[in-house]
Amino acid sequence: MNIIFEVLHQALGLLFHVTGDWGLAIVLLTIIAKLALLPVNLKQKNSLAKQQEMSKQIEALKNKYKHNKEKLEVELQKVYTKNAGNIFGGFAGFIQLPILISLYRFFIVMPVEGTTIILPWILKLSLPDPYYIVPILVTVIQLLPNILVSLGVLRDSGIMKLSVGNILPALLMSVFIVVKAPIGLGLYFLTSAFFSAVEQICFTIYVKKAYSVQ
């Protein structure tokens, strides 16, 4: 992880040299990291979507052959064989954990004292947001896919509607991490949350259709 940490340090310095703004450098570094992890994320989402479809098929077979256990076992085996690769596809997300942990560590100890045009009310990126604007934005953006489902904008997406179950984790993360964290880390979470929300929405609308279970 020290190697990843050093790469991030050098990359942030280079981006600051190009942009002249630490906030823009953080946003660009986060986007670059998220783009690098995009193939892994899409593979994981595709695998989870197929697992959800497989669960529906299994439930349908159980209802269809509830009085014929032998036939049910045969049909279930066909489904498991067909989707064998997808069962382990969800573990692809673990590949990105070392990178995400390094990003988190990096932004916590990041030696940045400057300001940014992105957040003009911030005096130093090493200080927390005094008005809690960034934590609120992080929470709202994290819940954006759920909000769109609740409003009926996204249909048949597999994304849960807005509820206490998905609001609570977002609120807890904002309260315990973003509220007291340096604004540099908050800017990373804000950019990451926005990228992830757009990624999830685009996957739901377009990519999921291309990888639909046959």
Coordinates of N, CA and C in Angstrom, one line a residue:
M1 N 0.8 -1.2 0.0 CA 0.0 0.0 0.0 C 0.9 1.3 0.0
N2 N 2.1 1.2 0.5 CA 3.0 2.3 0.5 C 3.3 2.8 -0.9
I3 N 3.4 1.8 -1.9 CA 3.6 2.1 -3.3 C 2.4 2.9 -3.8
I4 N 1.2 2.4 -3.5 CA 0.0 3.1 -4.0 C -0.1 4.5 -3.4
F5 N 0.3 4.6 -2.1 CA 0.3 5.9 -1.4 C 1.2 6.9 -2.1
E6 N 2.4 6.4 -2.5 CA 3.4 7.3 -3.1 C 2.9 7.7 -4.5
V7 N 2.3 6.8 -5.2 CA 1.8 7.1 -6.5 C 0.7 8.2 -6.4
L8 N -0.2 8.1 -5.5 CA -1.2 9.1 -5.3 C -0.6 10.4 -4.9
H9 N 0.4 10.4 -4.1 CA 1.1 11.7 -3.7 C 1.7 12.4 -4.9
Q10 N 2.4 11.6 -5.8 CA 3.0 12.2 -7.0 C 1.9 12.6 -8.0
A11 N 0.9 11.8 -8.1 CA -0.2 12.2 -9.0 C -0.9 13.5 -8.6
L12 N -1.2 13.6 -7.3 CA -1.8 14.8 -6.8 C -0.9 16.1 -7.0
G13 N 0.4 15.9 -6.8 CA 1.3 17.0 -7.0 C 1.3 17.4 -8.5
L14 N 1.3 16.4 -9.4 CA 1.3 16.7 -10.8 C 0.0 17.5 -11.2
L15 N -1.2 17.0 -10.7 CA -2.4 17.6 -11.0 C -2.5 19.0 -10.5
F16 N -1.9 19.2 -9.3 CA -1.9 20.6 -8.8 C -1.1 21.5 -9.6
H17 N 0.0 21.0 -10.1 CA 0.9 21.7 -11.0 C 0.2 22.1 -12.3
V18 N -0.7 21.3 -12.8 CA -1.5 21.5 -14.0 C -2.6 22.5 -13.7
T19 N -3.4 22.3 -12.6 CA -4.6 23.1 -12.4 C -4.3 24.3 -11.6
G20 N -3.3 24.3 -10.7 CA -3.1 25.4 -9.8 C -4.1 25.5 -8.7
D21 N -4.9 24.5 -8.4 CA -5.9 24.5 -7.4 C -5.9 23.1 -6.8
W22 N -5.8 23.0 -5.4 CA -5.7 21.7 -4.7 C -7.1 21.0 -4.8
G23 N -8.2 21.8 -4.8 CA -9.5 21.2 -4.8 C -9.7 20.5 -6.2
L24 N -9.4 21.2 -7.3 CA -9.5 20.6 -8.6 C -8.6 19.4 -8.7
A25 N -7.4 19.5 -8.1 CA -6.5 18.4 -8.2 C -7.1 17.1 -7.5
I26 N -7.7 17.3 -6.4 CA -8.4 16.2 -5.6 C -9.5 15.6 -6.4
V27 N -10.3 16.5 -7.0 CA -11.5 16.0 -7.9 C -11.0 15.2 -9.0
L28 N -9.9 15.7 -9.7 CA -9.4 15.0 -10.9 C -8.8 13.7 -10.5
L29 N -8.0 13.7 -9.4 CA -7.4 12.4 -8.9 C -8.5 11.4 -8.6
T30 N -9.5 11.8 -7.9 CA -10.6 10.9 -7.6 C -11.3 10.3 -8.8
I31 N -11.5 11.2 -9.8 CA -12.2 10.8 -11.1 C -11.3 9.8 -11.8
I32 N -10.0 10.1 -11.9 CA -9.0 9.1 -12.5 C -9.0 7.8 -11.8
A33 N -9.0 7.8 -10.5 CA -9.0 6.5 -9.7 C -10.3 5.8 -10.0
K34 N -11.4 6.5 -10.0 CA -12.7 5.8 -10.2 C -12.8 5.3 -11.6
L35 N -12.3 6.0 -12.6 CA -12.2 5.5 -14.0 C -11.4 4.2 -14.1
A36 N -10.3 4.2 -13.4 CA -9.4 3.0 -13.4 C -10.1 1.8 -12.8
L37 N -11.0 2.1 -11.9 CA -11.7 1.0 -11.2 C -13.0 0.6 -11.9
L38 N -13.4 1.4 -12.9 CA -14.7 1.3 -13.6 C -14.9 -0.1 -14.1
P39 N -14.0 -0.7 -14.9 CA -14.2 -2.1 -15.4 C -14.5 -3.1 -14.3
V40 N -13.8 -3.0 -13.2 CA -14.1 -3.9 -12.0 C -15.5 -3.7 -11.5
N41 N -15.8 -2.4 -11.3 CA -17.2 -2.1 -10.8 C -18.3 -2.5 -11.7
L42 N -18.1 -2.3 -13.0 CA -19.2 -2.8 -13.9 C -19.3 -4.3 -13.9
K43 N -18.2 -5.0 -13.8 CA -18.2 -6.4 -13.8 C -18.9 -6.9 -12.5
Q44 N -18.7 -6.2 -11.4 CA -19.3 -6.6 -10.2 C -20.8 -6.3 -10.3
K45 N -21.2 -5.2 -10.8 CA -22.6 -4.8 -10.9 C -23.3 -5.8 -11.9
N46 N -22.6 -6.2 -13.0 CA -23.2 -7.1 -13.9 C -23.4 -8.5 -13.3
S47 N -22.5 -8.9 -12.5 CA -22.6 -10.2 -11.8 C -23.7 -10.2 -10.8
L48 N -23.9 -9.1 -10.0 CA -24.9 -9.0 -9.0 C -26.3 -8.9 -9.7
A49 N -26.4 -8.3 -10.9 CA -27.7 -8.2 -11.6 C -28.1 -9.6 -12.1
K50 N -27.1 -10.4 -12.6 CA -27.4 -11.7 -13.0 C -27.7 -12.7 -11.9
Q51 N -27.1 -12.4 -10.7 CA -27.5 -13.2 -9.5 C -28.9 -12.9 -9.1
Q52 N -29.3 -11.7 -9.2 CA -30.7 -11.3 -8.9 C -31.7 -12.0 -9.8
E53 N -31.3 -12.0 -11.1 CA -32.1 -12.7 -12.1 C -32.2 -14.2 -11.8
M54 N -31.0 -14.8 -11.4 CA -30.9 -16.2 -11.1 C -31.8 -16.5 -10.0
S55 N -31.9 -15.7 -9.0 CA -32.8 -15.9 -7.8 C -34.2 -15.9 -8.2
K56 N -34.6 -15.1 -9.2 CA -36.0 -15.1 -9.7 C -36.3 -16.4 -10.4
Q57 N -35.3 -16.9 -11.2 CA -35.5 -18.1 -11.9 C -35.6 -19.3 -10.9
I58 N -34.8 -19.3 -9.9 CA -34.9 -20.4 -8.9 C -36.2 -20.4 -8.2
E59 N -36.7 -19.2 -7.8 CA -38.0 -19.1 -7.2 C -39.1 -19.6 -8.1
A60 N -39.0 -19.2 -9.4 CA -40.1 -19.7 -10.3 C -40.1 -21.2 -10.5
L61 N -38.9 -21.8 -10.5 CA -38.7 -23.2 -10.6 C -39.3 -23.9 -9.4
K62 N -39.0 -23.4 -8.2 CA -39.5 -24.0 -7.0 C -41.1 -24.0 -7.0
N63 N -41.7 -22.9 -7.5 CA -43.1 -22.9 -7.5 C -43.7 -23.9 -8.6
K64 N -42.9 -23.9 -9.7 CA -43.4 -24.8 -10.8 C -43.3 -26.3 -10.5
Y65 N -42.2 -26.6 -9.8 CA -42.0 -28.1 -9.6 C -42.0 -28.4 -8.1
K66 N -42.9 -27.7 -7.4 CA -42.9 -27.9 -5.9 C -43.4 -29.3 -5.6
H67 N -44.1 -30.0 -6.5 CA -44.5 -31.4 -6.3 C -43.7 -32.4 -7.0
N68 N -42.6 -32.0 -7.6 CA -41.7 -32.9 -8.3 C -40.2 -32.5 -7.9
K69 N -39.8 -33.1 -6.8 CA -38.4 -32.7 -6.3 C -37.3 -33.1 -7.3
E70 N -37.5 -34.3 -7.9 CA -36.4 -34.8 -8.8 C -36.3 -33.8 -10.0
K71 N -37.4 -33.4 -10.6 CA -37.4 -32.5 -11.7 C -36.8 -31.2 -11.3
L72 N -37.2 -30.7 -10.1 CA -36.7 -29.5 -9.5 C -35.2 -29.5 -9.4
E73 N -34.6 -30.6 -8.9 CA -33.1 -30.7 -8.7 C -32.4 -30.6 -10.1
V74 N -33.0 -31.2 -11.1 CA -32.4 -31.2 -12.4 C -32.4 -29.8 -13.0
E75 N -33.5 -29.1 -12.9 CA -33.7 -27.8 -13.4 C -32.8 -26.8 -12.6
L76 N -32.7 -27.0 -11.3 CA -31.9 -26.1 -10.5 C -30.4 -26.3 -10.9
Q77 N -30.0 -27.5 -11.1 CA -28.6 -27.8 -11.5 C -28.3 -27.1 -12.8
K78 N -29.3 -27.0 -13.8 CA -29.0 -26.4 -15.0 C -28.8 -24.9 -14.8
V79 N -29.6 -24.3 -13.9 CA -29.5 -22.8 -13.6 C -28.1 -22.6 -13.0
Y80 N -27.7 -23.4 -12.0 CA -26.4 -23.2 -11.3 C -25.3 -23.3 -12.3
T81 N -25.4 -24.3 -13.2 CA -24.3 -24.5 -14.2 C -24.2 -23.3 -15.1
K82 N -25.3 -22.9 -15.6 CA -25.3 -21.7 -16.5 C -24.8 -20.5 -15.9
N83 N -25.0 -20.3 -14.6 CA -24.6 -19.0 -14.0 C -23.4 -19.2 -13.0
A84 N -22.6 -20.3 -13.2 CA -21.5 -20.6 -12.3 C -20.5 -19.4 -12.2
G85 N -20.2 -18.8 -13.4 CA -19.2 -17.7 -13.4 C -19.7 -16.5 -12.7
N86 N -21.0 -16.3 -12.6 CA -21.6 -15.1 -12.0 C -21.6 -15.2 -10.5
I87 N -21.6 -16.4 -10.0 CA -21.6 -16.5 -8.5 C -20.4 -15.9 -7.9
F88 N -19.2 -16.1 -8.6 CA -18.0 -15.6 -8.0 C -17.6 -14.2 -8.6
G89 N -18.4 -13.7 -9.5 CA -18.1 -12.4 -10.1 C -18.3 -11.2 -9.1
G90 N -19.1 -11.4 -8.1 CA -19.3 -10.4 -7.1 C -18.0 -10.1 -6.3
F91 N -17.1 -11.1 -6.2 CA -15.9 -10.9 -5.5 C -14.9 -10.0 -6.2
A92 N -15.2 -9.6 -7.4 CA -14.3 -8.7 -8.1 C -14.2 -7.4 -7.4
G93 N -15.2 -7.0 -6.6 CA -15.1 -5.7 -5.9 C -14.0 -5.7 -4.9
F94 N -13.6 -6.9 -4.4 CA -12.5 -6.9 -3.4 C -11.2 -6.5 -4.0
I95 N -11.0 -6.6 -5.3 CA -9.8 -6.2 -5.9 C -9.5 -4.7 -5.7
Q96 N -10.5 -3.9 -5.6 CA -10.3 -2.5 -5.5 C -10.1 -2.0 -4.0
L97 N -10.3 -2.9 -3.0 CA -10.2 -2.5 -1.6 C -8.8 -1.9 -1.3
P98 N -7.7 -2.5 -1.7 CA -6.4 -1.9 -1.3 C -6.3 -0.5 -1.9
I99 N -6.8 -0.2 -3.1 CA -6.7 1.1 -3.7 C -7.6 2.1 -2.9
L100 N -8.8 1.7 -2.6 CA -9.8 2.5 -1.9 C -9.2 2.9 -0.5
I101 N -8.7 1.9 0.2 CA -8.1 2.1 1.5 C -6.9 3.1 1.4
S102 N -6.1 2.9 0.4 CA -5.0 3.8 0.2 C -5.4 5.3 -0.1
L103 N -6.5 5.4 -0.9 CA -7.1 6.7 -1.2 C -7.6 7.3 0.1
Y104 N -8.3 6.6 0.9 CA -8.8 7.1 2.2 C -7.7 7.6 3.1
R105 N -6.6 6.7 3.3 CA -5.5 7.1 4.1 C -4.8 8.3 3.6
F106 N -4.7 8.4 2.3 CA -3.9 9.5 1.6 C -4.6 10.8 1.9
F107 N -5.9 10.8 1.7 CA -6.7 12.1 1.9 C -6.8 12.5 3.4
I108 N -6.6 11.6 4.3 CA -6.6 11.9 5.7 C -5.3 12.6 6.1
V109 N -4.2 12.2 5.6 CA -2.9 12.7 6.0 C -2.4 13.7 5.0
M110 N -3.2 14.0 4.0 CA -2.7 14.8 2.9 C -2.2 16.2 3.4
P111 N -1.0 16.6 3.1 CA -0.5 17.8 3.6 C -0.9 19.0 2.7
V112 N -2.2 19.3 2.7 CA -2.7 20.4 1.9 C -3.3 21.5 2.8
E113 N -2.8 22.7 2.7 CA -3.3 23.8 3.5 C -4.0 24.9 2.7
G114 N -4.0 24.7 1.4 CA -4.6 25.7 0.5 C -6.1 25.7 0.5
T115 N -6.6 26.6 -0.4 CA -8.1 26.7 -0.6 C -8.4 26.2 -2.0
T116 N -9.7 26.4 -2.4 CA -10.1 25.9 -3.7 C -11.2 26.7 -4.2
I117 N -11.3 27.0 -5.5 CA -12.4 27.7 -6.1 C -13.7 26.9 -6.0
I118 N -13.6 25.6 -5.8 CA -14.8 24.8 -5.8 C -15.6 25.0 -4.6
L119 N -14.9 25.2 -3.4 CA -15.6 25.5 -2.2 C -15.1 26.8 -1.6
P120 N -15.6 27.9 -2.1 CA -15.1 29.3 -1.8 C -15.2 29.7 -0.3
W121 N -16.1 29.0 0.5 CA -16.2 29.3 1.9 C -15.2 28.6 2.8
I122 N -14.4 27.8 2.2 CA -13.4 27.0 3.0 C -12.1 27.8 3.1
L123 N -11.6 28.0 4.3 CA -10.3 28.7 4.5 C -9.1 27.8 4.2
K124 N -9.2 26.5 4.7 CA -8.1 25.6 4.5 C -8.7 24.2 4.2
L125 N -8.2 23.5 3.3 CA -8.6 22.1 2.9 C -8.3 21.1 4.1
S126 N -7.5 21.5 5.0 CA -7.1 20.7 6.1 C -8.1 20.8 7.2
L127 N -9.1 21.7 7.1 CA -10.1 21.9 8.2 C -11.5 21.3 7.7
P128 N -12.3 20.9 8.7 CA -13.7 20.4 8.4 C -14.5 21.6 7.8
D129 N -15.6 21.2 7.2 CA -16.6 22.1 6.6 C -17.4 22.8 7.7
P130 N -17.2 24.1 8.0 CA -17.9 24.7 9.1 C -19.4 24.8 9.0
Y131 N -19.9 24.7 7.7 CA -21.3 24.8 7.5 C -22.0 23.5 7.1
Y132 N -21.2 22.4 7.1 CA -21.7 21.1 6.9 C -22.4 20.9 5.5
I133 N -22.0 21.8 4.6 CA -22.6 21.7 3.2 C -22.1 20.4 2.5
V134 N -20.8 20.1 2.6 CA -20.3 19.0 1.9 C -20.9 17.7 2.5
P135 N -20.9 17.5 3.8 CA -21.6 16.3 4.3 C -23.0 16.1 3.8
I136 N -23.8 17.2 3.8 CA -25.2 17.1 3.3 C -25.2 16.7 1.8
L137 N -24.3 17.3 1.0 CA -24.3 17.0 -0.4 C -23.9 15.5 -0.6
V138 N -22.9 15.0 0.2 CA -22.5 13.6 0.1 C -23.7 12.7 0.4
T139 N -24.5 13.0 1.4 CA -25.6 12.2 1.8 C -26.7 12.2 0.7
V140 N -27.0 13.3 0.1 CA -28.0 13.4 -0.9 C -27.6 12.7 -2.2
I141 N -26.3 12.9 -2.6 CA -25.8 12.3 -3.8 C -25.8 10.8 -3.6
Q142 N -25.4 10.3 -2.5 CA -25.3 8.8 -2.2 C -26.7 8.2 -2.4
L143 N -27.7 9.0 -2.0 CA -29.1 8.4 -2.1 C -29.8 8.8 -3.4
L144 N -29.1 9.4 -4.3 CA -29.7 9.9 -5.6 C -30.4 8.7 -6.3
P145 N -29.7 7.6 -6.5 CA -30.4 6.5 -7.3 C -31.7 6.0 -6.5
N146 N -31.6 6.0 -5.2 CA -32.8 5.6 -4.4 C -33.9 6.6 -4.6
I147 N -33.6 7.9 -4.6 CA -34.5 8.9 -4.8 C -35.2 8.8 -6.1
L148 N -34.4 8.6 -7.2 CA -35.0 8.5 -8.5 C -35.9 7.3 -8.7
V149 N -35.6 6.2 -8.0 CA -36.5 5.1 -8.0 C -37.8 5.4 -7.3
S150 N -37.7 6.1 -6.1 CA -38.9 6.4 -5.4 C -39.8 7.4 -6.2
L151 N -39.2 8.2 -7.0 CA -39.9 9.2 -7.8 C -40.5 8.6 -9.1
G152 N -40.1 7.3 -9.4 CA -40.5 6.6 -10.5 C -39.7 6.9 -11.8
V153 N -38.6 7.7 -11.7 CA -37.8 8.0 -12.8 C -37.1 6.7 -13.3
L154 N -36.6 5.9 -12.4 CA -35.9 4.6 -12.7 C -36.9 3.5 -12.4
R155 N -37.2 2.7 -13.4 CA -38.2 1.6 -13.1 C -37.5 0.2 -13.4
D156 N -37.9 -0.8 -12.7 CA -37.3 -2.1 -12.9 C -35.8 -2.1 -12.8
S157 N -35.3 -1.4 -11.9 CA -33.8 -1.2 -11.8 C -33.2 -2.1 -10.8
G158 N -33.9 -2.7 -9.9 CA -33.3 -3.5 -8.8 C -32.8 -2.7 -7.7
I159 N -32.8 -1.3 -7.8 CA -32.4 -0.4 -6.7 C -33.6 -0.2 -5.8
M160 N -33.3 -0.2 -4.5 CA -34.3 -0.1 -3.5 C -34.8 1.4 -3.5
K161 N -36.1 1.5 -3.1 CA -36.7 2.8 -2.9 C -36.1 3.4 -1.7
L162 N -36.3 4.7 -1.6 CA -35.8 5.5 -0.4 C -36.4 4.9 0.9
S163 N -35.6 4.6 1.9 CA -36.2 4.0 3.1 C -35.2 4.3 4.2
V164 N -35.6 4.0 5.4 CA -34.7 4.1 6.6 C -33.4 3.2 6.4
G165 N -33.6 2.1 5.8 CA -32.6 1.1 5.6 C -31.4 1.6 4.8
N166 N -31.7 2.5 3.7 CA -30.6 3.0 2.9 C -30.3 4.4 3.3
I167 N -31.2 5.1 4.0 CA -30.8 6.5 4.4 C -29.8 6.4 5.6
L168 N -30.0 5.5 6.5 CA -29.2 5.4 7.8 C -27.7 5.3 7.5
P169 N -27.3 4.3 6.6 CA -25.9 4.2 6.4 C -25.2 5.4 5.8
A170 N -26.0 6.1 4.9 CA -25.4 7.3 4.3 C -25.3 8.4 5.3
L171 N -26.3 8.5 6.2 CA -26.2 9.6 7.3 C -25.1 9.3 8.2
L172 N -24.9 8.0 8.6 CA -23.9 7.6 9.6 C -22.5 7.9 9.0
M173 N -22.3 7.6 7.7 CA -21.0 7.9 7.1 C -20.7 9.4 7.1
S174 N -21.8 10.2 6.8 CA -21.6 11.6 6.8 C -21.3 12.2 8.1
V175 N -22.0 11.7 9.1 CA -21.8 12.2 10.5 C -20.5 11.8 11.1
F176 N -20.1 10.5 10.9 CA -18.9 10.0 11.6 C -17.6 10.2 10.8
I177 N -17.7 10.4 9.5 CA -16.5 10.5 8.7 C -16.4 11.9 8.1
V178 N -17.4 12.3 7.3 CA -17.2 13.5 6.5 C -17.3 14.8 7.4
V179 N -18.2 14.8 8.4 CA -18.5 16.0 9.2 C -17.2 16.5 9.9
K180 N -16.4 15.6 10.5 CA -15.2 16.0 11.2 C -13.9 15.8 10.4
A181 N -14.0 15.3 9.2 CA -12.8 15.1 8.4 C -12.4 16.4 7.8
P182 N -11.1 16.4 7.4 CA -10.6 17.6 6.6 C -11.4 17.7 5.3
I183 N -11.6 18.9 4.8 CA -12.5 19.1 3.7 C -11.9 18.5 2.4
G184 N -10.5 18.3 2.4 CA -9.9 17.5 1.3 C -10.5 16.1 1.2
L185 N -10.6 15.5 2.4 CA -11.2 14.1 2.4 C -12.7 14.2 2.0
G186 N -13.4 15.3 2.5 CA -14.8 15.4 2.2 C -15.0 15.6 0.7
L187 N -14.1 16.4 0.0 CA -14.2 16.6 -1.4 C -14.0 15.3 -2.2
Y188 N -13.1 14.4 -1.6 CA -12.9 13.1 -2.2 C -14.2 12.3 -2.1
F189 N -14.8 12.3 -1.0 CA -16.1 11.6 -0.8 C -17.2 12.1 -1.7
L190 N -17.2 13.5 -1.8 CA -18.3 14.1 -2.6 C -18.1 13.7 -4.1
T191 N -16.9 13.8 -4.6 CA -16.6 13.4 -6.0 C -16.9 11.9 -6.2
S192 N -16.4 11.1 -5.3 CA -16.6 9.7 -5.4 C -18.1 9.3 -5.4
A193 N -18.9 9.9 -4.5 CA -20.3 9.7 -4.4 C -21.0 10.1 -5.6
F194 N -20.6 11.2 -6.2 CA -21.3 11.7 -7.5 C -21.0 10.7 -8.6
F195 N -19.7 10.3 -8.7 CA -19.3 9.4 -9.8 C -20.0 8.0 -9.6
S196 N -20.1 7.5 -8.4 CA -20.7 6.3 -8.1 C -22.2 6.3 -8.5
A197 N -22.9 7.5 -8.1 CA -24.3 7.6 -8.4 C -24.6 7.6 -9.9
V198 N -23.7 8.4 -10.6 CA -23.9 8.4 -12.1 C -23.6 7.1 -12.7
E199 N -22.6 6.4 -12.2 CA -22.2 5.0 -12.7 C -23.4 4.1 -12.5
Q200 N -24.0 4.1 -11.3 CA -25.1 3.2 -11.0 C -26.3 3.5 -11.9
I201 N -26.6 4.8 -12.1 CA -27.8 5.2 -12.9 C -27.5 4.8 -14.4
C202 N -26.3 5.1 -14.9 CA -26.0 4.7 -16.3 C -26.0 3.2 -16.5
F203 N -25.5 2.4 -15.5 CA -25.6 1.0 -15.5 C -27.0 0.5 -15.6
T204 N -27.8 1.1 -14.7 CA -29.2 0.7 -14.7 C -29.9 0.9 -16.0
I205 N -29.7 2.1 -16.6 CA -30.4 2.4 -17.8 C -29.9 1.7 -19.1
Y206 N -28.5 1.6 -19.2 CA -27.9 1.2 -20.4 C -27.2 -0.2 -20.3
V207 N -26.2 -0.2 -19.5 CA -25.3 -1.4 -19.4 C -26.1 -2.6 -19.0
K208 N -27.0 -2.5 -18.1 CA -27.7 -3.7 -17.6 C -28.5 -4.4 -18.7
K209 N -29.0 -3.6 -19.7 CA -29.7 -4.2 -20.8 C -28.7 -5.0 -21.7
A210 N -27.5 -4.5 -21.9 CA -26.6 -5.1 -22.7 C -26.1 -6.5 -22.1
Y211 N -26.1 -6.6 -20.8 CA -25.6 -7.8 -20.1 C -26.7 -8.6 -19.5
S212 N -27.9 -8.4 -20.0 CA -29.1 -9.1 -19.4 C -28.9 -10.6 -19.6
V213 N -29.5 -11.3 -18.6 CA -29.4 -12.7 -18.6 C -30.2 -13.3 -19.7
Q214 N -29.6 -14.2 -20.4 CA -30.3 -14.9 -21.5 C -31.1 -16.1 -21.0

